[in-house]
């Protein structure tokens, strides 16, 4: 269904983000929250990479690091042929033409004092030299392609429902015809009935404009539906990355297995037989992650070695990578 | 998707007619009865003060001992004071000065306060120094400071721009730079909140420049506290000016302002109470009407409150 070429569009190399924890009046650094702790992956042109994990594992931070909305502590992000961490702000601004973001909360991501028309045309004002009429035309065209009435340009965000607002956010992200869009939990704040609409819209748009997505979500079934490859994150690290089909049918990492065992099945007969792997304990604090494998404290099959050395990131079969000592 | 299309069709009539931003603001503003009354009262006072002297053309500084402490008569509608000044003429002349001082001082305080507040809230490294500066100004005893400034600069400005224009500029400036602190604090705290909102992050991800983020995304969203401090600022400036005049450091004694008339009249409250009532009433009316206008404007400028 998707024409994924083999050309890589975005490459993330050992990306690290530590947020400092400060204390006292002199703001002495007493530690750091290791939100993203050395992750590497690659996104190919026109594919959708799903990024799943429970809350607080660093998914959104990863998205923001890629778009340079947060400065990375270490590591590199390559977009096309540019290394985004070191290029100057003027060059980065040019690259922003080609990478955009769709935000989680459609309520909060649209300026309440701006009309829909000015929200969607803001990127054009910033980057393109179009006159008022051309901009208006483009706004109407965009509203059309996200399934909204093109006549709503004079209205304000609060006059729309959550799903419609998310469509406005999508239209804004599309305004400059980008190649790459980070979707930061775009459906988490929506009703289930609206979620499907927005997902289908995103798929249609991908088909139409040849978009590449990094799709961040904690909804495993949605990821399965939309993503061609899936990366599973736990406490700042990617533990498993494989094609969607492979990951859902043959998960190898114990964390992935536990996650997938929590997804309800459609078939009531199978659903009755479904055995949940219940993990014991809570996610350790990212300010003080366990030594060795981050998952070792909750892993049902952990061995001595797991507590001491961090597992290597290796390929077990073509395109299926995992970080675990035991596979 | 079709449901949404239907919904859109239903509400099309509301959409299809062209609406301009200021048109919308005006429609909403008209709905605010208090604000409309405020506009009416305020324009009445302004017109009276600036056009009135051409109709009621008695010289406010003319002294007529034969007609002292009169009650209202046809030629002196508001009576006269203890040395025969016409109270109405003085009210009108004083109003010009008081309104101008109030407005200009408020503008200076507002611009200064908003600028410092935005810089402190938006640029992290400036936050500490600017807020400590604000604390410093708040901790200074304002009245003694005003006295010192005026004593130091009064004579230089007088020789440069003449006694009245010089002292006018000095008073406006001095009141302006000593009353921006509250605005700055409120603006800073609001900016700190707004800049973490997702639409600001969205603007960054689009590649919007910082100056545009401030003017397009942050400033419109902190309009309400600015409006409120503006309306309160006018009142404050009028009162401070009268306090200065009372202490003999404002305008010269024969130069009427509302504050001055109020303080002069206070000594004669038992003989001619109207000398206190009129300036007091006009100060109160001005402050109140400006307050209501600010209130209405704030509601009208907020798209979420519009159309209710």
Coordinates of C-alpha atoms in Angstrom, one line a residue:
Chain A
X1 CA 0.0 0.0 0.0
X2 CA 2.8 2.4 0.7
X3 CA 5.6 3.1 -1.7
X4 CA 8.5 3.2 0.7
X5 CA 11.7 3.9 -1.1
X6 CA 14.9 2.8 0.5
X7 CA 16.4 6.2 0.7
X8 CA 16.8 7.4 4.2
X9 CA 15.3 10.8 5.0
X10 CA 16.2 11.2 8.6
X11 CA 18.9 9.7 10.7
X12 CA 19.2 9.9 14.5
X13 CA 22.6 9.0 15.9
X14 CA 23.0 8.3 19.6
X15 CA 20.7 11.2 20.6
X16 CA 20.9 12.2 24.3
X17 CA 18.9 14.6 26.3
X18 CA 19.5 15.2 30.0
X19 CA 17.5 17.8 31.8
X20 CA 19.5 19.2 34.8
X21 CA 18.0 19.1 38.2
X22 CA 19.1 22.1 40.2
X23 CA 18.9 22.8 43.9
X24 CA 19.3 25.7 46.3
X25 CA 19.7 29.4 45.6
X26 CA 22.9 29.0 43.6
X27 CA 21.1 26.5 41.3
X28 CA 23.8 23.9 41.8
X29 CA 23.3 20.9 39.5
X30 CA 22.6 17.9 41.6
X31 CA 21.6 15.4 39.0
X32 CA 19.8 15.1 35.7
X33 CA 16.7 13.5 34.3
X34 CA 17.8 11.3 31.5
X35 CA 14.8 11.7 29.3
X36 CA 16.5 10.4 26.1
X37 CA 19.5 8.3 26.7
X38 CA 21.3 7.5 23.5
X39 CA 18.9 6.4 20.8
X40 CA 19.6 5.8 17.1
X41 CA 17.3 5.1 14.3
X42 CA 16.6 5.9 10.7
X43 CA 13.4 6.9 8.9
X44 CA 13.1 6.1 5.2
X45 CA 11.4 8.3 2.7
X46 CA 7.6 8.0 2.7
X47 CA 7.4 5.6 5.5
X48 CA 5.7 5.9 8.9
X49 CA 7.9 5.1 11.9
X50 CA 5.8 4.5 15.0
X51 CA 7.3 5.3 18.3
X52 CA 5.6 3.7 21.3
X53 CA 6.2 3.6 25.0
X54 CA 4.5 4.4 28.2
X55 CA 4.2 8.0 29.4
X56 CA 7.4 9.5 30.6
X57 CA 9.7 7.3 28.5
X58 CA 11.0 10.2 26.3
X59 CA 8.8 9.8 23.2
X60 CA 7.8 13.4 22.9
X61 CA 11.2 14.6 23.9
X62 CA 12.6 12.6 21.0
X63 CA 10.2 14.3 18.6
X64 CA 11.1 17.8 19.9
X65 CA 14.8 17.0 19.7
X66 CA 14.5 15.9 16.1
X67 CA 12.8 19.2 15.2
X68 CA 15.4 21.1 17.3
X69 CA 12.8 22.6 19.5
X70 CA 15.0 21.5 22.4
X71 CA 18.8 21.5 22.2
X72 CA 20.2 18.0 22.4
X73 CA 22.8 17.1 25.1
X74 CA 24.7 14.9 22.7
X75 CA 24.2 13.0 19.5
X76 CA 23.2 14.1 16.0
X77 CA 20.2 14.4 13.8
X78 CA 20.7 14.3 10.1
X79 CA 17.8 15.5 7.9
X80 CA 18.5 14.8 4.2
X81 CA 22.1 15.9 3.9
X82 CA 22.1 18.4 6.8
X83 CA 23.2 17.9 10.3
X84 CA 20.7 19.9 12.2
X85 CA 22.5 20.3 15.5
X86 CA 25.3 22.3 14.2
X87 CA 23.8 24.4 11.4
X88 CA 23.2 28.1 12.1
X89 CA 19.7 29.4 13.0
X90 CA 19.2 30.9 9.6
X91 CA 19.9 27.5 7.9
X92 CA 17.8 25.7 10.4
X93 CA 14.9 28.1 9.6
X94 CA 15.2 27.0 6.0
X95 CA 15.1 23.4 7.0
X96 CA 12.0 24.0 9.0
X97 CA 10.2 24.5 5.7
X98 CA 10.5 20.7 5.2
X99 CA 9.8 19.4 8.6
X100 CA 6.7 20.2 10.6
X101 CA 4.9 19.0 13.7
X102 CA 1.4 18.1 14.7
X103 CA 0.7 18.6 18.3
X104 CA -1.0 16.5 20.9
X105 CA -3.4 19.0 22.3
X106 CA -5.4 20.8 19.6
X107 CA -6.9 23.1 22.3
X108 CA -3.5 24.4 23.3
X109 CA -1.6 24.3 20.0
X110 CA -3.7 27.0 18.3
X111 CA -3.4 30.6 19.3
X112 CA -6.9 31.5 20.7
X113 CA -6.5 35.1 19.4
X114 CA -5.8 34.3 15.8
X115 CA -8.3 33.3 13.2
X116 CA -8.1 30.0 11.4
X117 CA -6.9 31.8 8.3
X118 CA -4.1 33.5 10.0
X119 CA -3.1 30.4 11.9
X120 CA -2.7 28.4 8.7
X121 CA -1.1 31.2 6.8
X122 CA 1.5 32.0 9.4
X123 CA 4.1 29.6 8.0
X124 CA 3.5 31.1 4.5
X125 CA 4.0 34.6 5.9
X126 CA 7.3 33.5 7.5
X127 CA 8.7 31.6 4.6
X128 CA 7.1 32.5 1.3
X129 CA 6.5 35.7 -0.6
X130 CA 2.8 35.4 -1.4
X131 CA 0.4 38.2 -1.6
X132 CA -2.8 38.2 0.4
X133 CA -4.9 36.6 -2.4
X134 CA -2.5 33.8 -3.1
X135 CA -2.3 33.0 0.6
X136 CA -6.0 33.0 0.9
X137 CA -6.3 30.6 -2.0
X138 CA -3.7 28.3 -0.4
X139 CA -5.5 28.4 2.9
X140 CA -8.8 27.4 1.3
X141 CA -7.0 24.6 -0.6
X142 CA -5.5 23.3 2.6
X143 CA -8.8 23.5 4.5
X144 CA -10.3 21.5 1.7
X145 CA -7.7 18.8 1.8
X146 CA -8.1 18.3 5.6
X147 CA -11.9 18.1 5.2
X148 CA -13.0 21.4 6.5
X149 CA -15.2 24.0 4.9
X150 CA -12.8 26.5 3.2
X151 CA -15.1 29.4 4.3
X152 CA -14.2 29.1 8.0
X153 CA -11.0 31.2 7.6
X154 CA -12.5 34.1 9.6
X155 CA -13.4 32.0 12.6
X156 CA -11.5 31.4 15.9
X157 CA -10.2 28.1 17.2
X158 CA -12.7 28.0 20.1
X159 CA -15.6 27.8 17.7
X160 CA -14.5 24.3 16.6
X161 CA -14.6 20.8 18.1
X162 CA -11.5 18.9 19.1
X163 CA -11.3 16.9 15.9
X164 CA -11.8 20.0 13.7
X165 CA -9.1 21.8 15.7
X166 CA -6.7 19.0 15.1
X167 CA -7.5 19.3 11.4
X168 CA -6.6 23.0 11.5
X169 CA -3.3 21.9 13.2
X170 CA -2.7 19.5 10.4
X171 CA -3.5 22.1 7.8
X172 CA -0.9 24.4 9.4
X173 CA 1.7 21.6 9.3
X174 CA 0.9 21.0 5.6
X175 CA 1.0 24.7 4.7
X176 CA 4.6 24.6 3.4
X177 CA 4.3 21.2 1.8
X178 CA 6.9 19.6 4.1
X179 CA 8.4 16.2 3.5
X180 CA 8.5 15.1 7.1
X181 CA 6.0 15.5 9.9
X182 CA 6.4 14.6 13.5
X183 CA 3.0 13.6 14.9
X184 CA 3.3 14.0 18.6
X185 CA 0.3 11.9 19.9
X186 CA -2.0 13.7 17.5
X187 CA -5.0 11.5 18.5
X188 CA -4.4 11.2 22.3
X189 CA -6.7 14.1 23.1
X190 CA -9.5 13.1 20.8
X191 CA -12.6 10.9 21.1
X192 CA -12.3 7.4 19.8
X193 CA -14.7 8.1 16.9
X194 CA -12.7 11.1 15.9
X195 CA -9.4 9.3 16.2
X196 CA -10.2 7.0 13.3
X197 CA -11.1 10.0 11.1
X198 CA -7.9 11.8 11.9
X199 CA -5.8 8.7 11.3
X200 CA -7.5 8.1 8.0
X201 CA -6.9 11.7 7.1
X202 CA -3.2 11.4 7.9
X203 CA -3.0 8.3 5.8
X204 CA -4.7 9.9 2.9
X205 CA -2.5 13.0 3.1
X206 CA 0.6 10.8 3.2
X207 CA -0.6 9.1 0.0
X208 CA -1.4 12.4 -1.6
X209 CA 1.7 14.4 -0.7
X210 CA 4.3 11.7 -0.2
X211 CA 4.8 12.5 3.4
X212 CA 7.1 10.8 5.9
X213 CA 5.8 10.5 9.5
X214 CA 7.3 10.0 12.8
X215 CA 4.2 8.9 14.7
X216 CA 4.5 9.1 18.4
X217 CA 1.7 7.4 20.4
X218 CA 1.0 5.1 23.3
X219 CA -1.9 3.5 21.5
X220 CA -0.5 0.1 20.2
X221 CA -3.5 -0.7 17.9
X222 CA -3.3 2.7 16.2
X223 CA 0.4 2.3 15.7
X224 CA -0.1 -1.1 14.2
X225 CA -2.7 0.4 11.8
X226 CA -0.6 3.4 10.6
X227 CA 3.1 2.5 11.0
X228 CA 5.2 0.5 8.7
X229 CA 8.0 0.2 11.2
X230 CA 7.7 0.4 15.0
X231 CA 10.2 1.4 17.6
X232 CA 9.4 0.6 21.3
X233 CA 10.9 2.9 23.9
X234 CA 11.5 2.3 27.6
X235 CA 13.0 4.8 30.0
X236 CA 14.9 6.8 27.4
X237 CA 16.1 4.0 25.2
X238 CA 14.8 2.1 22.3
X239 CA 14.4 -1.6 23.2
X240 CA 13.1 -3.0 20.0
X241 CA 12.6 -1.8 16.4
X242 CA 11.1 -3.9 13.6
X243 CA 8.6 -3.8 10.8
X244 CA 5.1 -3.5 12.1
X245 CA 4.1 -7.0 11.0
X246 CA 7.2 -8.6 12.5
X247 CA 6.9 -6.7 15.8
X248 CA 3.3 -7.6 16.4
X249 CA 3.6 -11.2 15.4
X250 CA 7.0 -12.0 16.8
X251 CA 8.0 -9.7 19.6
X252 CA 11.3 -10.7 21.2
X253 CA 12.0 -8.2 23.9
X254 CA 10.3 -9.0 27.2
X255 CA 9.0 -5.5 27.5
X256 CA 7.5 -5.5 24.0
X257 CA 5.9 -8.9 24.8
X258 CA 4.4 -7.4 28.0
X259 CA 3.1 -4.4 26.1
X260 CA 1.5 -6.4 23.4
X261 CA -0.1 -8.8 25.8
X262 CA -2.1 -5.8 27.1
X263 CA -3.8 -5.1 23.8
X264 CA -7.3 -6.5 23.7
X265 CA -8.1 -8.7 20.7
X266 CA -11.1 -8.5 18.4
X267 CA -12.0 -12.1 18.4
X268 CA -13.8 -13.0 21.7
X269 CA -12.5 -16.6 21.6
X270 CA -8.9 -15.5 21.3
X271 CA -9.5 -12.7 23.7
X272 CA -10.5 -15.3 26.4
X273 CA -7.2 -17.1 25.8
X274 CA -5.1 -14.0 25.9
X275 CA -2.7 -14.1 28.8
X276 CA -1.5 -10.8 30.1
X277 CA 2.1 -10.5 31.3
X278 CA 1.8 -8.2 34.3
X279 CA 4.9 -6.3 35.1
X280 CA 5.7 -5.8 38.7
X281 CA 6.6 -2.4 40.1
X282 CA 6.8 1.0 38.6
X283 CA 8.9 2.6 36.0
X284 CA 12.1 3.7 37.7
X285 CA 12.8 7.4 37.9
X286 CA 14.6 8.6 34.8
X287 CA 16.7 10.7 37.2
X288 CA 18.2 7.6 38.6
X289 CA 17.8 4.7 36.0
X290 CA 19.0 1.2 37.0
X291 CA 22.4 0.2 35.9
X292 CA 22.8 -2.3 33.1
X293 CA 19.6 -2.9 31.2
X294 CA 17.0 -0.2 32.1
X295 CA 14.3 -2.8 32.1
X296 CA 16.2 -5.2 34.4
X297 CA 14.3 -4.1 37.5
X298 CA 10.9 -5.2 36.1
X299 CA 12.0 -7.9 33.6
X300 CA 10.4 -11.3 34.4
X301 CA 13.4 -13.1 32.8
X302 CA 16.3 -11.0 33.9
X303 CA 19.6 -12.6 34.7
X304 CA 22.7 -11.5 36.6
X305 CA 24.3 -10.0 33.6
X306 CA 21.3 -7.8 32.9
X307 CA 21.8 -5.8 36.1
X308 CA 25.4 -5.1 35.2
X309 CA 25.9 -4.3 31.6
X310 CA 23.7 -2.5 29.2
X311 CA 22.6 -4.8 26.3
X312 CA 23.9 -4.0 22.8
X313 CA 21.7 -2.9 20.1
X314 CA 21.9 -5.7 17.5
X315 CA 20.1 -7.0 14.5
X316 CA 18.6 -10.4 15.0
X317 CA 17.0 -10.8 11.6
X318 CA 16.8 -8.4 8.6
X319 CA 15.4 -5.1 9.9
X320 CA 14.6 -6.4 13.3
X321 CA 16.8 -4.8 16.0
X322 CA 16.6 -5.4 19.7
X323 CA 18.5 -4.5 22.9
X324 CA 18.4 -7.6 25.1
X325 CA 21.0 -10.0 26.4
X326 CA 18.6 -13.0 26.2
X327 CA 17.7 -13.1 22.6
Chain B
X1 CA -16.0 13.8 7.5
X2 CA -19.4 14.1 6.0
X3 CA -20.9 14.9 9.4
X4 CA -18.5 17.8 9.7
X5 CA -19.4 19.0 6.2
X6 CA -23.0 19.0 7.2
X7 CA -22.4 20.8 10.4
X8 CA -20.4 23.4 8.4
X9 CA -23.2 23.8 5.9
X10 CA -25.6 24.6 8.8
X11 CA -23.5 27.3 10.1
X12 CA -22.5 28.7 6.8
X13 CA -24.7 31.8 6.9
X14 CA -22.8 32.9 10.0
X15 CA -19.6 32.5 8.1
X16 CA -20.2 33.6 4.6
X17 CA -20.6 37.2 5.3
X18 CA -17.2 38.9 5.5
X19 CA -16.2 39.8 9.0
X20 CA -13.3 42.1 9.9
X21 CA -11.5 41.9 13.2
X22 CA -12.3 45.4 14.2
X23 CA -15.9 45.1 13.0
X24 CA -16.3 42.1 15.4
X25 CA -14.6 44.0 18.2
X26 CA -17.0 46.9 17.8
X27 CA -20.1 44.7 17.6
X28 CA -19.1 43.0 20.9
X29 CA -18.1 46.3 22.5
X30 CA -21.5 47.8 21.7
X31 CA -23.1 45.0 23.8
X32 CA -21.2 46.1 26.9
X33 CA -23.6 48.7 28.4
X34 CA -21.1 49.9 31.0
X35 CA -18.4 50.4 28.4
X36 CA -20.8 52.4 26.1
X37 CA -21.7 54.6 29.1
X38 CA -18.1 55.0 29.8
X39 CA -17.3 56.1 26.3
X40 CA -20.2 58.6 26.4
X41 CA -19.1 60.0 29.8
X42 CA -15.4 60.1 28.9
X43 CA -16.0 61.8 25.5
X44 CA -18.3 64.3 27.2
X45 CA -15.7 65.2 29.8
X46 CA -13.0 65.4 27.1
X47 CA -15.1 67.6 24.8
X48 CA -16.3 69.8 27.6
X49 CA -12.7 70.3 28.8
X50 CA -11.3 71.1 25.4
X51 CA -14.2 72.9 23.7
X52 CA -15.9 74.3 26.8
X53 CA -13.5 77.2 27.3
X54 CA -14.6 78.6 23.9
X55 CA -18.2 78.7 25.1
X56 CA -17.7 79.6 28.7
X57 CA -15.0 82.2 28.0
X58 CA -14.3 83.6 31.4
X59 CA -10.5 83.7 32.1
X60 CA -9.9 81.1 34.8
X61 CA -7.2 83.2 36.4
X62 CA -9.3 86.4 36.5
X63 CA -9.7 87.6 40.1
X64 CA -12.8 89.5 41.2
X65 CA -13.0 90.2 44.9
X66 CA -16.5 91.6 44.5
X67 CA -17.8 88.3 43.6
X68 CA -16.3 86.0 46.2
X69 CA -17.7 82.6 47.4
X70 CA -20.8 82.9 45.2
X71 CA -23.2 80.1 44.7
X72 CA -24.3 79.1 41.3
X73 CA -25.5 82.0 39.2
X74 CA -26.1 82.5 35.5
X75 CA -22.8 84.0 34.7
X76 CA -20.9 81.7 37.1
X77 CA -22.8 78.3 36.8
X78 CA -20.6 76.6 39.4
X79 CA -20.0 79.6 41.6
X80 CA -16.8 81.3 42.5
X81 CA -14.0 80.7 45.1
X82 CA -12.7 82.8 47.9
X83 CA -10.8 85.2 45.6
X84 CA -13.4 85.4 42.9
X85 CA -12.1 82.8 40.4
X86 CA -14.9 81.3 38.3
X87 CA -15.1 77.6 39.3
X88 CA -16.4 76.3 36.0
X89 CA -13.6 78.0 34.1
X90 CA -11.1 76.6 36.5
X91 CA -12.6 73.2 36.2
X92 CA -12.3 73.3 32.5
X93 CA -8.8 74.6 32.4
X94 CA -7.7 72.2 35.1
X95 CA -9.3 69.3 33.3
X96 CA -7.1 69.8 30.2
X97 CA -4.0 69.4 32.3
X98 CA -5.3 66.6 34.5
X99 CA -6.5 64.5 31.6
X100 CA -3.3 65.1 29.6
X101 CA -1.1 64.2 32.6
X102 CA -3.1 61.1 33.4
X103 CA -3.1 59.9 29.9
X104 CA 0.5 60.5 29.0
X105 CA 1.9 59.3 32.4
X106 CA -0.2 56.2 32.0
X107 CA 1.2 55.6 28.5
X108 CA 4.8 55.9 29.7
X109 CA 4.2 53.6 32.6
X110 CA 2.4 51.1 30.4
X111 CA 5.0 51.0 27.6
X112 CA 7.8 50.8 30.1
X113 CA 6.1 48.1 32.2
X114 CA 5.0 46.0 29.3
X115 CA 8.5 46.1 27.8
X116 CA 10.3 45.2 31.0
X117 CA 7.7 42.5 31.8
X118 CA 8.0 40.9 28.4
X119 CA 11.8 41.0 28.4
X120 CA 12.0 39.6 31.8
X121 CA 9.5 36.8 31.1
X122 CA 10.8 35.9 27.6
X123 CA 14.5 36.1 28.0
X124 CA 15.6 34.0 30.9
X125 CA 19.0 35.7 31.5
X126 CA 17.3 39.1 31.9
X127 CA 14.6 37.8 34.3
X128 CA 16.7 38.1 37.5
X129 CA 18.2 41.6 36.9
X130 CA 15.0 43.2 35.6
X131 CA 12.9 41.8 38.4
X132 CA 15.4 43.0 41.0
X133 CA 15.3 46.4 39.3
X134 CA 11.5 46.3 39.6
X135 CA 11.8 45.4 43.3
X136 CA 14.2 48.2 43.8
X137 CA 11.7 50.7 42.3
X138 CA 8.9 49.2 44.4
X139 CA 11.0 49.5 47.5
X140 CA 11.9 53.2 46.9
X141 CA 9.7 55.6 48.8
X142 CA 8.0 57.2 45.8
X143 CA 7.0 60.6 47.2
X144 CA 10.4 61.6 48.6
X145 CA 11.9 60.4 45.3
X146 CA 9.5 62.5 43.3
X147 CA 10.4 65.5 45.5
X148 CA 14.1 65.1 44.9
X149 CA 13.7 64.6 41.2
X150 CA 11.5 67.7 40.8
X151 CA 13.8 69.8 43.0
X152 CA 16.8 68.8 40.9
X153 CA 15.3 69.3 37.5
X154 CA 12.6 71.8 37.8
X155 CA 14.7 74.9 37.2
X156 CA 16.6 73.5 34.3
X157 CA 13.4 72.5 32.5
X158 CA 11.7 75.7 33.4
X159 CA 14.4 77.7 31.6
X160 CA 14.4 75.4 28.7
X161 CA 10.6 75.1 27.9
X162 CA 9.0 77.8 30.0
X163 CA 7.4 77.3 33.5
X164 CA 4.3 75.5 32.5
X165 CA 5.5 73.2 29.7
X166 CA 8.6 72.4 31.6
X167 CA 6.8 71.3 34.7
X168 CA 4.2 69.4 32.7
X169 CA 6.9 67.3 31.0
X170 CA 8.7 66.8 34.3
X171 CA 5.5 65.6 36.1
X172 CA 4.4 63.3 33.3
X173 CA 7.8 61.8 33.1
X174 CA 8.3 61.4 36.8
X175 CA 4.9 59.8 37.4
X176 CA 5.4 57.6 34.4
X177 CA 8.8 56.2 35.5
X178 CA 7.6 55.6 39.1
X179 CA 4.4 53.6 38.3
X180 CA 5.4 50.9 35.8
X181 CA 6.4 48.3 38.3
X182 CA 3.0 46.6 38.9
X183 CA 2.4 46.3 35.2
X184 CA 5.8 44.8 34.7
X185 CA 5.3 42.2 37.3
X186 CA 1.9 41.2 36.0
X187 CA 3.0 41.1 32.4
X188 CA 6.1 39.0 33.3
X189 CA 4.1 36.4 35.1
X190 CA 1.6 36.1 32.2
X191 CA 4.4 35.9 29.7
X192 CA 6.0 33.0 31.7
X193 CA 2.7 31.2 31.4
X194 CA 2.0 31.9 27.8
X195 CA 5.5 31.1 26.5
X196 CA 5.2 27.4 27.6
X197 CA 1.9 27.0 25.7
X198 CA 2.0 24.6 22.8
X199 CA 1.0 27.3 20.2
X200 CA 4.2 29.1 21.0
X201 CA 6.2 25.8 20.5
X202 CA 4.2 25.4 17.3
X203 CA 5.3 28.9 16.2
X204 CA 8.9 27.9 16.9
X205 CA 8.5 24.7 14.9
X206 CA 7.2 26.8 12.0
X207 CA 10.4 28.9 12.1
X208 CA 8.7 32.1 13.4
X209 CA 11.3 34.7 14.5
X210 CA 11.4 35.6 18.2
X211 CA 10.2 39.2 17.7
X212 CA 7.2 37.9 15.8
X213 CA 6.4 35.4 18.4
X214 CA 6.3 38.2 21.0
X215 CA 4.1 40.4 18.9
X216 CA 1.9 37.9 17.3
X217 CA 1.5 35.2 19.9
X218 CA 2.4 36.6 23.3
X219 CA 1.3 40.2 23.3
X220 CA -2.3 39.6 22.2
X221 CA -2.7 37.0 24.9
X222 CA -1.6 39.2 27.8
X223 CA -3.8 42.1 26.7
X224 CA -6.3 41.9 29.6
X225 CA -3.9 42.6 32.5
X226 CA -2.3 45.4 30.4
X227 CA -5.8 46.9 29.9
X228 CA -6.6 46.7 33.5
X229 CA -3.3 48.4 34.6
X230 CA -3.9 51.1 32.0
X231 CA -7.2 52.1 33.4
X232 CA -6.0 52.0 36.9
X233 CA -2.9 53.9 35.8
X234 CA -4.8 57.0 34.6
X235 CA -6.5 57.3 38.0
X236 CA -3.3 56.9 39.8
X237 CA -1.5 59.5 37.7
X238 CA -4.3 62.1 38.3
X239 CA -4.2 61.5 42.0
X240 CA -0.4 61.6 42.2
X241 CA -0.3 64.9 40.2
X242 CA -2.7 66.4 42.7
X243 CA -0.6 65.2 45.6
X244 CA 2.5 66.8 44.1
X245 CA 0.6 70.1 43.4
X246 CA -0.6 70.0 47.0
X247 CA 2.9 69.8 48.2
X248 CA 3.8 72.8 46.2
X249 CA 6.0 70.8 43.8
X250 CA 3.7 70.4 40.9
X251 CA 2.3 73.2 38.8
X252 CA 2.5 76.8 40.1
X253 CA -0.3 77.7 42.5
X254 CA -2.2 79.9 40.1
X255 CA -2.3 77.1 37.5
X256 CA -5.5 75.0 38.0
X257 CA -5.6 71.2 37.9
X258 CA -8.3 69.0 39.3
X259 CA -6.1 67.8 42.1
X260 CA -5.1 71.3 43.0
X261 CA -8.7 72.6 43.0
X262 CA -9.6 69.7 45.2
X263 CA -6.9 70.5 47.7
X264 CA -7.5 74.2 47.7
X265 CA -11.2 73.7 48.1
X266 CA -10.8 71.4 51.0
X267 CA -10.0 74.4 53.3
X268 CA -13.3 76.0 52.4
X269 CA -15.5 72.9 52.5
X270 CA -17.8 74.5 55.0
X271 CA -18.3 77.7 53.1
X272 CA -18.4 76.5 49.5
X273 CA -18.7 72.6 49.5
X274 CA -19.2 72.7 45.7
X275 CA -15.5 73.6 45.3
X276 CA -14.6 70.1 46.6
X277 CA -17.6 68.3 45.1
X278 CA -17.0 69.2 41.4
X279 CA -13.3 68.3 41.0
X280 CA -13.9 65.2 43.1
X281 CA -16.8 64.2 41.0
X282 CA -14.9 64.7 37.7
X283 CA -11.9 62.8 38.9
X284 CA -14.1 59.9 39.9
X285 CA -16.2 60.0 36.7
X286 CA -13.0 60.0 34.5
X287 CA -11.5 57.1 36.4
X288 CA -14.7 55.2 36.4
X289 CA -15.5 55.7 32.7
X290 CA -12.0 54.8 31.7
X291 CA -12.2 51.7 33.8
X292 CA -15.4 50.6 32.1
X293 CA -14.0 51.3 28.7
X294 CA -11.0 49.2 29.5
X295 CA -13.3 46.4 30.8
X296 CA -15.4 46.5 27.6
X297 CA -12.4 46.6 25.4
X298 CA -10.8 43.6 27.1
X299 CA -13.9 41.6 26.6
X300 CA -14.3 42.7 23.0
X301 CA -10.7 41.8 22.2
X302 CA -11.0 38.3 23.5
X303 CA -12.5 36.1 20.7
X304 CA -13.6 33.5 23.2
X305 CA -15.9 36.0 24.9
X306 CA -17.1 37.6 21.7
X307 CA -20.5 36.6 20.3
X308 CA -22.0 35.8 23.7

